[in-house]
Tab-separated table of C-alpha atoms in Angstrom:
chain	number	residue	atom	x	y	z
C	127	UNK	CA	-54.870	-244.543	-279.785
C	128	UNK	CA	-55.917	-241.721	-282.042
C	129	UNK	CA	-54.299	-240.384	-285.190
C	130	UNK	CA	-50.559	-240.228	-285.674
C	131	UNK	CA	-48.987	-236.868	-284.980
C	132	UNK	CA	-48.574	-234.662	-288.036
C	133	UNK	CA	-45.039	-234.170	-289.303
C	134	UNK	CA	-45.152	-230.485	-288.398
C	135	UNK	CA	-45.250	-231.334	-284.684
C	136	UNK	CA	-48.047	-228.810	-284.263
C	137	UNK	CA	-49.681	-228.534	-280.860
C	138	UNK	CA	-53.099	-227.210	-279.894
C	139	UNK	CA	-53.962	-225.043	-276.923
C	140	UNK	CA	-56.959	-226.978	-275.629
C	141	UNK	CA	-57.074	-228.336	-272.069
C	142	UNK	CA	-58.562	-231.607	-273.333
C	143	UNK	CA	-55.368	-232.261	-275.320
C	144	UNK	CA	-52.912	-231.642	-272.489
C	145	UNK	CA	-51.507	-235.144	-272.825
C	146	UNK	CA	-51.057	-234.693	-276.563
C	147	UNK	CA	-49.171	-231.460	-276.040
C	148	UNK	CA	-47.078	-233.017	-273.283
C	149	UNK	CA	-46.115	-235.806	-275.656
C	150	UNK	CA	-45.035	-233.257	-278.267
C	151	UNK	CA	-42.800	-231.496	-275.776
C	152	UNK	CA	-41.381	-234.746	-274.449
C	153	UNK	CA	-40.537	-235.891	-277.956
C	154	UNK	CA	-38.685	-232.665	-278.705
C	155	UNK	CA	-36.763	-233.005	-275.443
C	156	UNK	CA	-35.839	-236.557	-276.416
C	157	UNK	CA	-34.690	-235.538	-279.870
C	158	UNK	CA	-32.671	-232.637	-278.495
C	159	UNK	CA	-30.457	-235.074	-276.583
C	160	UNK	CA	-27.977	-233.957	-273.948
C	161	UNK	CA	-27.660	-230.488	-275.468
C	162	UNK	CA	-31.262	-229.762	-274.566
C	163	UNK	CA	-33.712	-227.216	-275.920
C	164	UNK	CA	-35.069	-223.924	-274.616
C	165	UNK	CA	-38.689	-223.165	-273.805
C	166	UNK	CA	-38.769	-220.598	-276.604
C	167	UNK	CA	-37.625	-223.215	-279.110
C	168	UNK	CA	-40.236	-225.620	-277.768
C	169	UNK	CA	-42.936	-223.017	-278.314
C	170	UNK	CA	-41.711	-222.295	-281.849
C	171	UNK	CA	-41.512	-225.982	-282.795
C	172	UNK	CA	-44.908	-226.978	-281.378
C	173	UNK	CA	-46.918	-223.838	-282.082
C	174	UNK	CA	-47.919	-223.717	-278.412
C	175	UNK	CA	-47.916	-220.473	-276.470
C	176	UNK	CA	-44.914	-219.789	-274.194
C	177	UNK	CA	-47.281	-219.967	-271.219
C	178	UNK	CA	-48.505	-223.435	-272.239
C	179	UNK	CA	-44.929	-224.616	-272.711
C	180	UNK	CA	-43.950	-223.296	-269.275
C	181	UNK	CA	-46.814	-225.167	-267.633
C	182	UNK	CA	-45.980	-228.406	-269.447
C	183	UNK	CA	-42.260	-228.226	-268.704
C	184	UNK	CA	-43.055	-227.375	-265.099
C	185	UNK	CA	-45.108	-230.547	-264.761
C	186	UNK	CA	-42.392	-232.575	-266.468
C	187	UNK	CA	-39.772	-231.219	-264.068
C	188	UNK	CA	-41.992	-231.929	-261.085
C	189	UNK	CA	-42.412	-235.497	-262.340
C	190	UNK	CA	-38.641	-235.889	-262.759
C	191	UNK	CA	-38.893	-236.316	-266.527
C	192	UNK	CA	-37.096	-233.084	-267.423
C	193	UNK	CA	-34.249	-231.136	-265.885
C	194	UNK	CA	-32.211	-228.000	-266.595
C	195	UNK	CA	-29.224	-228.565	-268.871
C	196	UNK	CA	-27.597	-225.156	-268.431
C	197	UNK	CA	-28.035	-221.821	-270.154
C	198	UNK	CA	-27.602	-220.741	-273.747
C	199	UNK	CA	-26.500	-217.292	-274.857
C	200	UNK	CA	-29.177	-215.250	-276.602
C	201	UNK	CA	-28.999	-212.332	-279.021
C	202	UNK	CA	-30.652	-210.088	-276.484
C	203	UNK	CA	-31.794	-210.247	-272.891
C	204	UNK	CA	-30.800	-212.852	-270.344
C	205	UNK	CA	-29.467	-216.261	-271.373
C	206	UNK	CA	-32.110	-218.886	-272.074
C	207	UNK	CA	-32.486	-221.854	-269.752
C	208	UNK	CA	-32.089	-225.116	-271.630
C	209	UNK	CA	-34.064	-228.220	-270.647
C	210	UNK	CA	-33.285	-231.858	-271.324
C	211	UNK	CA	-35.012	-235.196	-270.920
C	212	UNK	CA	-34.012	-237.275	-267.887
C	213	UNK	CA	-33.468	-240.676	-269.534
C	214	UNK	CA	-33.388	-242.641	-266.294
C	215	UNK	CA	-36.785	-241.350	-265.180
C	216	UNK	CA	-38.475	-244.320	-266.829
C	217	UNK	CA	-37.659	-247.646	-268.427
C	218	UNK	CA	-39.269	-250.355	-270.489
C	219	UNK	CA	-38.318	-253.972	-271.018
C	220	UNK	CA	-38.243	-255.205	-274.588
C	221	UNK	CA	-38.558	-258.961	-275.179
C	222	UNK	CA	-37.765	-260.764	-278.424
C	223	UNK	CA	-39.347	-264.191	-278.100
C	224	UNK	CA	-38.095	-266.197	-281.062
C	225	UNK	CA	-38.794	-269.839	-281.818
C	226	UNK	CA	-35.543	-270.936	-280.189
C	227	UNK	CA	-34.120	-267.944	-278.322
C	228	UNK	CA	-35.120	-265.238	-275.880
C	229	UNK	CA	-33.452	-261.831	-275.721
C	230	UNK	CA	-34.455	-259.066	-273.322
C	231	UNK	CA	-33.263	-255.480	-273.008
C	232	UNK	CA	-33.905	-252.792	-270.423
C	233	UNK	CA	-34.216	-249.459	-272.220
C	234	UNK	CA	-34.410	-245.957	-270.768
C	235	UNK	CA	-36.507	-243.068	-272.079
C	236	UNK	CA	-33.780	-242.046	-274.521
C	237	UNK	CA	-33.833	-245.506	-276.078
C	238	UNK	CA	-30.469	-246.494	-274.631
C	239	UNK	CA	-30.015	-250.124	-273.610
C	240	UNK	CA	-28.887	-250.254	-269.969
C	241	UNK	CA	-29.285	-253.987	-269.359
C	242	UNK	CA	-29.595	-257.156	-271.395
C	243	UNK	CA	-30.260	-260.862	-270.971
C	244	UNK	CA	-30.210	-263.739	-273.431
C	245	UNK	CA	-31.098	-267.396	-273.155
C	246	UNK	CA	-32.295	-270.325	-275.222
C	247	UNK	CA	-36.006	-271.069	-275.344
C	248	UNK	CA	-38.281	-273.590	-277.004
C	249	UNK	CA	-41.514	-272.054	-278.223
C	250	UNK	CA	-42.905	-275.581	-278.408
C	251	UNK	CA	-42.383	-276.214	-274.675
C	252	UNK	CA	-45.932	-275.056	-273.962
C	253	UNK	CA	-47.497	-271.713	-273.154
C	254	UNK	CA	-47.255	-271.980	-269.361
C	255	UNK	CA	-43.573	-272.924	-269.382
C	256	UNK	CA	-42.635	-270.229	-271.894
C	257	UNK	CA	-44.608	-267.497	-270.115
C	258	UNK	CA	-43.011	-268.505	-266.812
C	259	UNK	CA	-39.555	-268.306	-268.376
C	260	UNK	CA	-40.235	-264.881	-269.908
C	261	UNK	CA	-41.608	-263.516	-266.626
C	262	UNK	CA	-38.641	-264.865	-264.714
C	263	UNK	CA	-36.157	-263.338	-267.148
C	264	UNK	CA	-37.927	-259.958	-267.039
C	265	UNK	CA	-37.742	-259.829	-263.266
C	266	UNK	CA	-34.130	-261.034	-263.246
C	267	UNK	CA	-33.179	-258.313	-265.737
C	268	UNK	CA	-34.796	-255.499	-263.761
C	269	UNK	CA	-33.576	-256.756	-260.389
C	270	UNK	CA	-30.083	-257.295	-261.791
C	271	UNK	CA	-29.970	-253.696	-262.957
C	272	UNK	CA	-31.226	-252.479	-259.593
C	273	UNK	CA	-28.470	-254.381	-257.802
C	274	UNK	CA	-25.821	-252.887	-260.029
C	275	UNK	CA	-24.835	-256.172	-261.642
C	276	UNK	CA	-26.446	-255.699	-265.027
C	277	UNK	CA	-27.717	-258.482	-267.174
C	278	UNK	CA	-25.814	-261.399	-268.564
C	279	UNK	CA	-25.616	-263.243	-271.829
C	280	UNK	CA	-25.793	-267.013	-272.114
C	281	UNK	CA	-27.899	-269.323	-269.994
C	282	UNK	CA	-28.154	-270.153	-266.321
C	283	UNK	CA	-30.475	-271.796	-263.867
C	284	UNK	CA	-32.945	-268.908	-264.075
C	285	UNK	CA	-33.891	-270.040	-267.571
C	286	UNK	CA	-34.414	-273.719	-266.759
C	287	UNK	CA	-38.147	-273.145	-266.439
C	288	UNK	CA	-38.420	-273.067	-270.222
C	289	UNK	CA	-37.758	-276.783	-270.341
C	290	UNK	CA	-39.996	-277.541	-267.408
C	291	UNK	CA	-43.439	-278.950	-267.848
C	292	UNK	CA	-46.550	-278.014	-265.872
C	293	UNK	CA	-45.795	-276.160	-262.718
C	294	UNK	CA	-43.004	-274.110	-264.229
C	295	UNK	CA	-44.932	-270.995	-263.322
C	296	UNK	CA	-43.844	-271.447	-259.706
C	297	UNK	CA	-40.174	-271.210	-260.634
C	298	UNK	CA	-39.974	-267.490	-259.948
C	299	UNK	CA	-41.671	-266.749	-256.611
C	300	UNK	CA	-42.351	-263.164	-255.871
C	301	UNK	CA	-42.917	-262.105	-259.498
C	302	UNK	CA	-46.357	-260.780	-258.587
C	303	UNK	CA	-44.707	-258.288	-256.243
C	304	UNK	CA	-43.019	-256.597	-259.180
C	305	UNK	CA	-45.646	-253.899	-259.515
C	306	UNK	CA	-45.308	-252.977	-255.851
C	307	UNK	CA	-41.551	-252.561	-256.172
C	308	UNK	CA	-41.713	-250.526	-259.361
C	309	UNK	CA	-44.711	-248.364	-258.604
C	310	UNK	CA	-46.796	-249.648	-261.506
C	311	UNK	CA	-49.924	-247.942	-260.207
C	312	UNK	CA	-48.238	-244.559	-260.553
C	313	UNK	CA	-46.841	-245.178	-264.007
C	314	UNK	CA	-48.707	-245.315	-267.286
C	315	UNK	CA	-47.351	-246.399	-270.652
C	316	UNK	CA	-49.297	-244.014	-272.820
C	317	UNK	CA	-49.453	-240.428	-274.038
C	318	UNK	CA	-50.335	-239.125	-270.573
C	319	UNK	CA	-46.727	-238.455	-269.773
C	320	UNK	CA	-47.569	-236.008	-267.023
C	321	UNK	CA	-48.777	-238.970	-264.927
C	322	UNK	CA	-45.366	-240.612	-264.901
C	323	UNK	CA	-43.564	-240.272	-261.613
C	324	UNK	CA	-39.870	-240.996	-261.534
C	325	UNK	CA	-38.528	-243.108	-258.718
C	326	UNK	CA	-35.511	-242.337	-256.590
C	327	UNK	CA	-32.170	-242.220	-258.285
C	328	UNK	CA	-33.604	-241.341	-261.672
C	329	UNK	CA	-30.583	-239.232	-262.553
C	330	UNK	CA	-28.116	-242.081	-261.989
C	331	UNK	CA	-25.572	-242.128	-264.811
C	332	UNK	CA	-25.507	-245.762	-265.865
C	333	UNK	CA	-24.624	-246.993	-269.323
C	334	UNK	CA	-23.567	-250.022	-271.288
C	335	UNK	CA	-24.850	-253.514	-271.946
C	336	UNK	CA	-24.176	-256.978	-270.640
C	337	UNK	CA	-20.993	-256.997	-268.609
C	338	UNK	CA	-21.029	-253.345	-267.559
C	339	UNK	CA	-20.258	-252.065	-264.090
C	340	UNK	CA	-22.494	-249.151	-263.028
C	341	UNK	CA	-20.886	-245.975	-261.730
C	342	UNK	CA	-19.935	-246.230	-258.039
C	343	UNK	CA	-20.897	-249.899	-257.948
C	344	UNK	CA	-18.566	-252.167	-255.962
C	345	UNK	CA	-19.593	-255.165	-258.043
C	346	UNK	CA	-17.177	-256.088	-260.833
C	347	UNK	CA	-18.316	-258.175	-263.772
C	348	UNK	CA	-15.645	-260.546	-265.025
C	349	UNK	CA	-15.967	-260.096	-268.793
C	350	UNK	CA	-13.792	-263.109	-269.562
C	351	UNK	CA	-16.141	-265.370	-267.612
C	352	UNK	CA	-19.726	-264.080	-268.095
C	353	UNK	CA	-21.142	-266.520	-265.566
C	354	UNK	CA	-18.912	-265.337	-262.720
C	355	UNK	CA	-18.770	-262.087	-260.765
C	356	UNK	CA	-16.090	-261.088	-258.312
C	357	UNK	CA	-17.043	-258.960	-255.355
C	358	UNK	CA	-14.828	-257.149	-252.875
C	359	UNK	CA	-14.294	-259.013	-249.635
C	360	UNK	CA	-17.014	-257.825	-247.260
C	361	UNK	CA	-16.236	-256.200	-243.970
C	362	UNK	CA	-17.819	-257.474	-240.773
C	363	UNK	CA	-21.369	-258.081	-241.875
C	364	UNK	CA	-24.168	-256.558	-239.784
C	365	UNK	CA	-27.389	-258.494	-239.175
C	366	UNK	CA	-29.451	-258.597	-242.343
C	367	UNK	CA	-32.981	-259.261	-243.443
C	368	UNK	CA	-33.433	-262.936	-244.291
C	369	UNK	CA	-34.132	-264.057	-247.841
C	370	UNK	CA	-37.776	-264.936	-248.585
C	371	UNK	CA	-38.533	-268.567	-247.718
C	372	UNK	CA	-38.981	-271.081	-250.552
C	373	UNK	CA	-42.410	-270.822	-252.123
C	374	UNK	CA	-42.986	-267.218	-251.006
C	375	UNK	CA	-45.501	-265.421	-253.212
C	376	UNK	CA	-47.035	-262.005	-253.536
C	377	UNK	CA	-48.487	-261.150	-250.146
C	378	UNK	CA	-45.755	-262.923	-248.192
C	379	UNK	CA	-44.002	-260.740	-245.590
C	380	UNK	CA	-41.243	-258.691	-247.225
C	381	UNK	CA	-38.590	-256.333	-245.870
C	382	UNK	CA	-39.888	-252.779	-245.439
C	383	UNK	CA	-39.621	-250.254	-248.324
C	384	UNK	CA	-36.021	-249.524	-249.186
C	385	UNK	CA	-34.782	-252.828	-247.760
C	386	UNK	CA	-34.132	-256.101	-249.546
C	387	UNK	CA	-32.978	-259.537	-248.527
C	388	UNK	CA	-29.453	-258.965	-247.255
C	389	UNK	CA	-29.980	-255.319	-246.292
C	390	UNK	CA	-28.728	-254.401	-242.769
C	391	UNK	CA	-31.279	-254.520	-239.981
C	392	UNK	CA	-31.800	-251.166	-238.255
C	393	UNK	CA	-30.530	-250.679	-234.694
C	394	UNK	CA	-33.047	-251.310	-231.919
C	395	UNK	CA	-35.599	-248.538	-231.701
C	396	UNK	CA	-34.854	-247.173	-235.168
C	397	UNK	CA	-37.518	-247.442	-237.857
C	398	UNK	CA	-36.660	-249.573	-240.849
C	399	UNK	CA	-36.195	-247.899	-244.207
C	400	UNK	CA	-33.672	-245.735	-246.016
C	401	UNK	CA	-31.708	-243.271	-243.836
C	402	UNK	CA	-32.874	-239.705	-243.633
C	403	UNK	CA	-30.958	-237.217	-245.762
C	404	UNK	CA	-30.459	-233.521	-245.220
C	405	UNK	CA	-32.092	-231.307	-247.849
C	406	UNK	CA	-29.705	-230.640	-250.723
C	407	UNK	CA	-27.217	-233.253	-249.571
C	408	UNK	CA	-25.534	-235.447	-252.205
C	409	UNK	CA	-26.889	-239.003	-252.032
C	410	UNK	CA	-24.415	-241.569	-250.830
C	411	UNK	CA	-23.158	-243.889	-253.592
C	412	UNK	CA	-24.743	-247.332	-253.765
C	413	UNK	CA	-23.057	-250.174	-251.967
C	414	UNK	CA	-23.574	-253.919	-251.938
C	415	UNK	CA	-26.055	-253.439	-249.081
C	416	UNK	CA	-27.738	-250.370	-250.620
C	417	UNK	CA	-28.072	-251.194	-254.335
C	418	UNK	CA	-29.386	-249.024	-257.106
C	419	UNK	CA	-33.144	-248.549	-256.727
C	420	UNK	CA	-35.284	-250.447	-259.225
C	421	UNK	CA	-35.775	-248.363	-262.376
C	422	UNK	CA	-39.291	-246.916	-262.785
C	423	UNK	CA	-40.798	-249.523	-265.095
C	424	UNK	CA	-43.398	-248.328	-267.601
C	425	UNK	CA	-44.158	-251.756	-268.989
C	426	UNK	CA	-42.984	-254.706	-271.066
C	427	UNK	CA	-43.140	-255.041	-274.844
C	428	UNK	CA	-43.041	-258.536	-276.353
C	429	UNK	CA	-42.261	-259.254	-280.009
C	430	UNK	CA	-42.566	-262.719	-281.509
C	431	UNK	CA	-43.414	-264.444	-284.805
C	432	UNK	CA	-46.946	-264.016	-286.080
C	433	UNK	CA	-49.657	-264.150	-286.978
C	434	UNK	CA	-51.238	-262.514	-283.945
C	435	UNK	CA	-53.714	-259.844	-282.870
C	436	UNK	CA	-51.721	-256.799	-281.767
C	437	UNK	CA	-54.744	-254.958	-280.377
C	438	UNK	CA	-55.848	-257.761	-278.041
C	439	UNK	CA	-52.425	-259.328	-277.506
C	440	UNK	CA	-53.738	-262.740	-278.589
C	441	UNK	CA	-51.695	-265.159	-280.683
C	442	UNK	CA	-53.041	-266.952	-283.741
C	443	UNK	CA	-51.533	-269.981	-285.437
C	444	UNK	CA	-47.867	-269.062	-285.021
C	445	UNK	CA	-46.153	-270.677	-287.979
C	446	UNK	CA	-44.914	-274.081	-286.860
C	447	UNK	CA	-46.556	-273.807	-283.421
C	448	UNK	CA	-50.289	-274.174	-283.922
C	449	UNK	CA	-50.783	-274.933	-280.200
C	450	UNK	CA	-50.432	-271.209	-279.459
C	451	UNK	CA	-53.586	-270.393	-281.432
C	452	UNK	CA	-55.879	-268.226	-279.301
C	453	UNK	CA	-53.454	-267.854	-276.383
C	454	UNK	CA	-53.865	-264.439	-274.610
C	455	UNK	CA	-50.156	-263.724	-274.195
C	456	UNK	CA	-50.585	-260.073	-273.214
C	457	UNK	CA	-53.014	-260.825	-270.390
C	458	UNK	CA	-51.146	-263.914	-269.193
C	459	UNK	CA	-47.829	-262.092	-268.914
C	460	UNK	CA	-49.415	-258.934	-267.524
C	461	UNK	CA	-51.106	-260.958	-264.775
C	462	UNK	CA	-47.755	-262.414	-263.733
C	463	UNK	CA	-45.737	-259.202	-263.851
C	464	UNK	CA	-48.482	-256.759	-262.805
C	465	UNK	CA	-47.220	-254.130	-265.252
C	466	UNK	CA	-48.617	-253.079	-268.655
C	467	UNK	CA	-47.703	-255.473	-271.480
C	468	UNK	CA	-47.851	-254.897	-275.245
C	469	UNK	CA	-47.541	-257.690	-277.830
C	470	UNK	CA	-46.704	-257.404	-281.515
C	471	UNK	CA	-45.109	-259.285	-284.383
C	472	UNK	CA	-41.317	-259.265	-284.345
C	473	UNK	CA	-41.077	-257.541	-287.715
C	474	UNK	CA	-43.501	-254.775	-286.700
C	475	UNK	CA	-41.506	-254.130	-283.538
C	476	UNK	CA	-38.279	-253.933	-285.518
C	477	UNK	CA	-39.874	-251.526	-288.005
C	478	UNK	CA	-41.164	-249.352	-285.162
C	479	UNK	CA	-37.717	-249.269	-283.584
C	480	UNK	CA	-36.162	-248.217	-286.900
C	481	UNK	CA	-38.754	-245.461	-287.368
C	482	UNK	CA	-38.200	-244.146	-283.853
C	483	UNK	CA	-34.436	-244.217	-284.465
C	484	UNK	CA	-34.795	-241.955	-287.487
C	485	UNK	CA	-35.663	-243.970	-290.614
C	486	UNK	CA	-37.995	-241.769	-292.661
C	487	UNK	CA	-40.507	-242.190	-295.438
C	488	UNK	CA	-41.831	-245.553	-296.598
C	489	UNK	CA	-39.746	-248.671	-296.139
C	490	UNK	CA	-39.982	-252.417	-295.626
C	491	UNK	CA	-37.936	-254.286	-293.053
C	492	UNK	CA	-37.425	-257.897	-294.212
C	493	UNK	CA	-36.386	-260.297	-291.455
C	494	UNK	CA	-34.876	-263.680	-292.326
C	495	UNK	CA	-34.054	-265.843	-289.327
C	496	UNK	CA	-35.984	-268.844	-288.087
C	497	UNK	CA	-38.743	-267.599	-290.409
C	498	UNK	CA	-39.324	-264.774	-292.894
C	499	UNK	CA	-41.528	-261.735	-292.380
C	500	UNK	CA	-41.806	-258.031	-293.095
C	501	UNK	CA	-42.474	-254.890	-291.115
C	502	UNK	CA	-44.045	-252.110	-293.183
C	503	UNK	CA	-43.701	-248.386	-292.557
C	504	UNK	CA	-45.698	-246.244	-294.995
C	505	UNK	CA	-45.363	-242.463	-294.797
C	506	UNK	CA	-43.611	-242.823	-291.444
C	507	UNK	CA	-46.324	-244.949	-289.839
C	508	UNK	CA	-46.158	-248.667	-288.983
C	509	UNK	CA	-48.904	-250.398	-290.955
C	510	UNK	CA	-50.322	-253.594	-289.462
C	511	UNK	CA	-53.551	-253.963	-291.395
C	512	UNK	CA	-57.047	-254.481	-290.020
C	513	UNK	CA	-56.117	-257.774	-288.320
C	514	UNK	CA	-52.337	-257.327	-287.807
C	515	UNK	CA	-51.945	-259.513	-290.897
C	516	UNK	CA	-49.999	-257.030	-293.018
C	517	UNK	CA	-46.399	-258.088	-293.480
C	518	UNK	CA	-46.998	-261.861	-293.698
C	519	UNK	CA	-44.429	-261.463	-296.427
C	520	UNK	CA	-42.966	-264.942	-296.093
C	521	UNK	CA	-46.191	-266.637	-297.137
C	522	UNK	CA	-46.608	-265.214	-300.607
C	523	UNK	CA	-46.565	-268.142	-303.027
C	524	UNK	CA	-43.964	-267.780	-305.792
C	525	UNK	CA	-43.711	-271.437	-306.889
C	526	UNK	CA	-46.959	-273.368	-307.255
C	527	UNK	CA	-45.316	-276.787	-307.021
C	528	UNK	CA	-42.710	-275.721	-304.490
C	529	UNK	CA	-41.778	-277.331	-301.183
C	530	UNK	CA	-44.407	-277.494	-298.421
C	531	UNK	CA	-44.462	-274.667	-295.899
C	532	UNK	CA	-45.307	-274.898	-292.204
C	533	UNK	CA	-48.294	-272.634	-292.898
C	534	UNK	CA	-49.895	-275.480	-294.893
C	535	UNK	CA	-49.309	-274.015	-298.357
C	536	UNK	CA	-46.630	-274.855	-300.923
C	537	UNK	CA	-43.976	-272.726	-302.591
C	538	UNK	CA	-44.022	-269.893	-300.042
C	539	UNK	CA	-41.067	-267.519	-300.101
C	540	UNK	CA	-40.232	-268.543	-296.525
C	541	UNK	CA	-40.113	-272.240	-297.410
C	542	UNK	CA	-37.944	-271.601	-300.474
C	543	UNK	CA	-35.537	-269.352	-298.586
C	544	UNK	CA	-35.182	-271.654	-295.589
C	545	UNK	CA	-34.731	-274.678	-297.847
C	546	UNK	CA	-31.920	-272.914	-299.696
C	547	UNK	CA	-30.323	-271.856	-296.419
C	548	UNK	CA	-30.512	-275.404	-295.043
C	549	UNK	CA	-28.488	-276.739	-297.958
C	550	UNK	CA	-25.972	-273.893	-297.707
C	551	UNK	CA	-27.053	-272.105	-300.891
C	552	UNK	CA	-27.201	-268.545	-299.587
C	553	UNK	CA	-26.956	-267.081	-303.080
C	554	UNK	CA	-30.220	-268.820	-304.013
C	555	UNK	CA	-31.846	-267.691	-300.754
C	556	UNK	CA	-30.823	-264.101	-301.552
C	557	UNK	CA	-32.184	-264.374	-305.101
C	558	UNK	CA	-35.566	-265.678	-303.899
C	559	UNK	CA	-35.686	-262.968	-301.230
C	560	UNK	CA	-34.954	-260.395	-303.940
C	561	UNK	CA	-37.836	-261.654	-306.096
C	562	UNK	CA	-40.231	-261.341	-303.147
C	563	UNK	CA	-38.842	-257.908	-302.295
C	564	UNK	CA	-39.429	-256.831	-305.900
C	565	UNK	CA	-43.073	-257.869	-305.597
C	566	UNK	CA	-43.362	-255.734	-302.461
C	567	UNK	CA	-41.738	-252.721	-304.140
C	568	UNK	CA	-44.123	-253.011	-307.087
C	569	UNK	CA	-47.147	-253.363	-304.808
C	570	UNK	CA	-46.431	-250.603	-302.278
C	571	UNK	CA	-44.012	-248.264	-304.110
C	572	UNK	CA	-41.730	-248.066	-301.081
C	573	UNK	CA	-38.550	-245.984	-300.932
C	574	UNK	CA	-36.198	-248.404	-299.190
C	575	UNK	CA	-35.681	-252.086	-298.415
C	576	UNK	CA	-33.949	-252.977	-295.152
C	577	UNK	CA	-32.644	-256.478	-294.475
C	578	UNK	CA	-32.085	-258.064	-291.075
C	579	UNK	CA	-32.282	-261.276	-289.086
C	580	UNK	CA	-29.652	-263.789	-288.030
C	581	UNK	CA	-29.367	-265.380	-291.487
C	582	UNK	CA	-28.800	-262.013	-293.159
C	583	UNK	CA	-26.355	-260.750	-290.538
C	584	UNK	CA	-24.380	-263.978	-290.963
C	585	UNK	CA	-23.680	-263.132	-294.635
C	586	UNK	CA	-24.678	-259.483	-295.190
C	587	UNK	CA	-22.735	-258.898	-298.413
C	588	UNK	CA	-24.240	-261.997	-300.013
C	589	UNK	CA	-27.788	-260.822	-299.334
C	590	UNK	CA	-27.079	-257.217	-300.310
C	591	UNK	CA	-25.733	-258.351	-303.677
C	592	UNK	CA	-28.459	-260.919	-304.303
C	593	UNK	CA	-31.454	-258.787	-303.352
C	594	UNK	CA	-29.937	-255.659	-304.867
C	595	UNK	CA	-29.313	-257.372	-308.214
C	596	UNK	CA	-32.951	-258.435	-308.535
C	597	UNK	CA	-34.263	-254.976	-307.607
C	598	UNK	CA	-31.805	-253.267	-309.971
C	599	UNK	CA	-32.924	-255.479	-312.873
C	600	UNK	CA	-36.567	-254.770	-312.091
C	601	UNK	CA	-35.899	-250.996	-312.037
C	602	UNK	CA	-34.000	-251.210	-315.353
C	603	UNK	CA	-36.934	-252.916	-317.053
C	604	UNK	CA	-39.361	-250.352	-315.663
C	605	UNK	CA	-37.129	-247.393	-316.501
C	606	UNK	CA	-37.114	-246.288	-312.850
C	607	UNK	CA	-34.312	-245.544	-310.391
C	608	UNK	CA	-33.518	-248.637	-308.296
C	609	UNK	CA	-34.829	-248.869	-304.755
C	610	UNK	CA	-31.853	-248.870	-302.362
C	611	UNK	CA	-31.159	-251.867	-300.142
C	612	UNK	CA	-29.364	-251.812	-296.781
C	613	UNK	CA	-28.722	-254.220	-293.964
C	614	UNK	CA	-29.621	-253.144	-290.427
C	615	UNK	CA	-29.123	-254.763	-287.019
C	616	UNK	CA	-32.856	-255.432	-286.747
C	617	UNK	CA	-32.813	-255.090	-282.972
C	618	UNK	CA	-36.223	-256.592	-282.326
C	619	UNK	CA	-35.990	-256.466	-278.521
C	620	UNK	CA	-35.208	-252.739	-278.697
C	621	UNK	CA	-38.187	-252.261	-280.991
C	622	UNK	CA	-40.367	-254.213	-278.565
C	623	UNK	CA	-39.420	-251.749	-275.818
C	624	UNK	CA	-40.675	-248.956	-278.079
C	625	UNK	CA	-44.128	-250.552	-278.029
C	626	UNK	CA	-44.225	-249.176	-274.482
C	627	UNK	CA	-42.101	-246.032	-274.818
C	628	UNK	CA	-43.184	-244.612	-278.184
C	629	UNK	CA	-46.740	-243.644	-277.097
C	630	UNK	CA	-45.183	-241.569	-274.332
C	631	UNK	CA	-43.649	-239.412	-277.063
C	632	UNK	CA	-46.797	-239.133	-279.149
C	633	UNK	CA	-46.516	-242.053	-281.585
C	634	UNK	CA	-49.945	-243.601	-282.041
C	635	UNK	CA	-48.672	-246.499	-284.178
C	636	UNK	CA	-46.964	-248.334	-281.303
């Protein structure tokens, strides 16, 4: 993907690097937030000429990615027009596929989660069943957002495909039509941001996570009962388009553009489709029959335990699940969803998400959950190694005659930690994790250690004390200042979404 952008955010005035310069401007718009930034400030920050900035921002506005955010007083002359990013102009789905759970988030360009789904999964159920379940959950998340109902936590019938055997891939008919609905051919998940075209309703102000009710939506989510929604009693229902018949697939007859199953049929002699609107008129609010349009979908990022090949999206011998060795997850999921798919290790995705969110310098993210791994950021860049093998932190041997590990070795840090956790000795698990973290600090001279994962978040103070004590003792012996330790949410699904979004803003390490 090219070299990572220099810290100075410097642009170059060469036509061949238009996409690079566009990414620089987009990133500054993103970082400016709702307050926005002026064209003059953009020129000063990037080193681009004012004329180049005007052309870039003009293209971004035409594409629906940027909009005016008002005017700012200046020391002389007329007030400056301030521009902002339009967060809802594009979205990505982030998927955290763990050994026993599946969490998905729908994230807008600003990195805000606008929808979420969660269900149980069994990574040992077989590749076809798991891929079918992931594809079904992705489509349910996006369609749920489009209908104004949001995601949901917990499990339901949509996730039953994970337990199904062969043939589970037919559980979600119509998945192949996803690209047609979301305009995948017009959207690219890369630095060429000027090719992104926002769909209708990109400025819709929608926020929140599972259980939210979008603005102007008549659908009410019953927070006390996540599996139930209450809808207003409908008025006399007009004739509607029928639902697709069982077994319908891509290519089956569908309602015309703008119409879905349940949308009112047009009167005789009137063409189907959304009603015409006078120029400048305020769009009518969504209703149950006219839901929110599907968000422009840039792609899907998937994060799961390694080892794997990030570049090709192919899994290796996932620890404990050797049957996945050689499986082309990126291509298999991309073929089902017909949108770009990126695949990476869960710890790398988490590290990327932390870097995008503002963590600076060199740090290690250590994730202790169903396994143990590390995401490494050195000088602000995610480091994966030549074969995406960097960060196999859990499989460093620290006890030669230790317990067997699922990787085939003995005395691995992961095996020792998980054994301690299984017998309820979290203090010992924290001590072992601290020893391994000390090895990493000595090897890479990092500035910060971040801890995450379900085991850590279940007892954060215990792990902070245990790991911190080992690192402090190591620093005392070496006569150095101790490396700080913090716990972080470790939102892997959010980091997976950044595998798709970050290149749009000029990060080449996504």
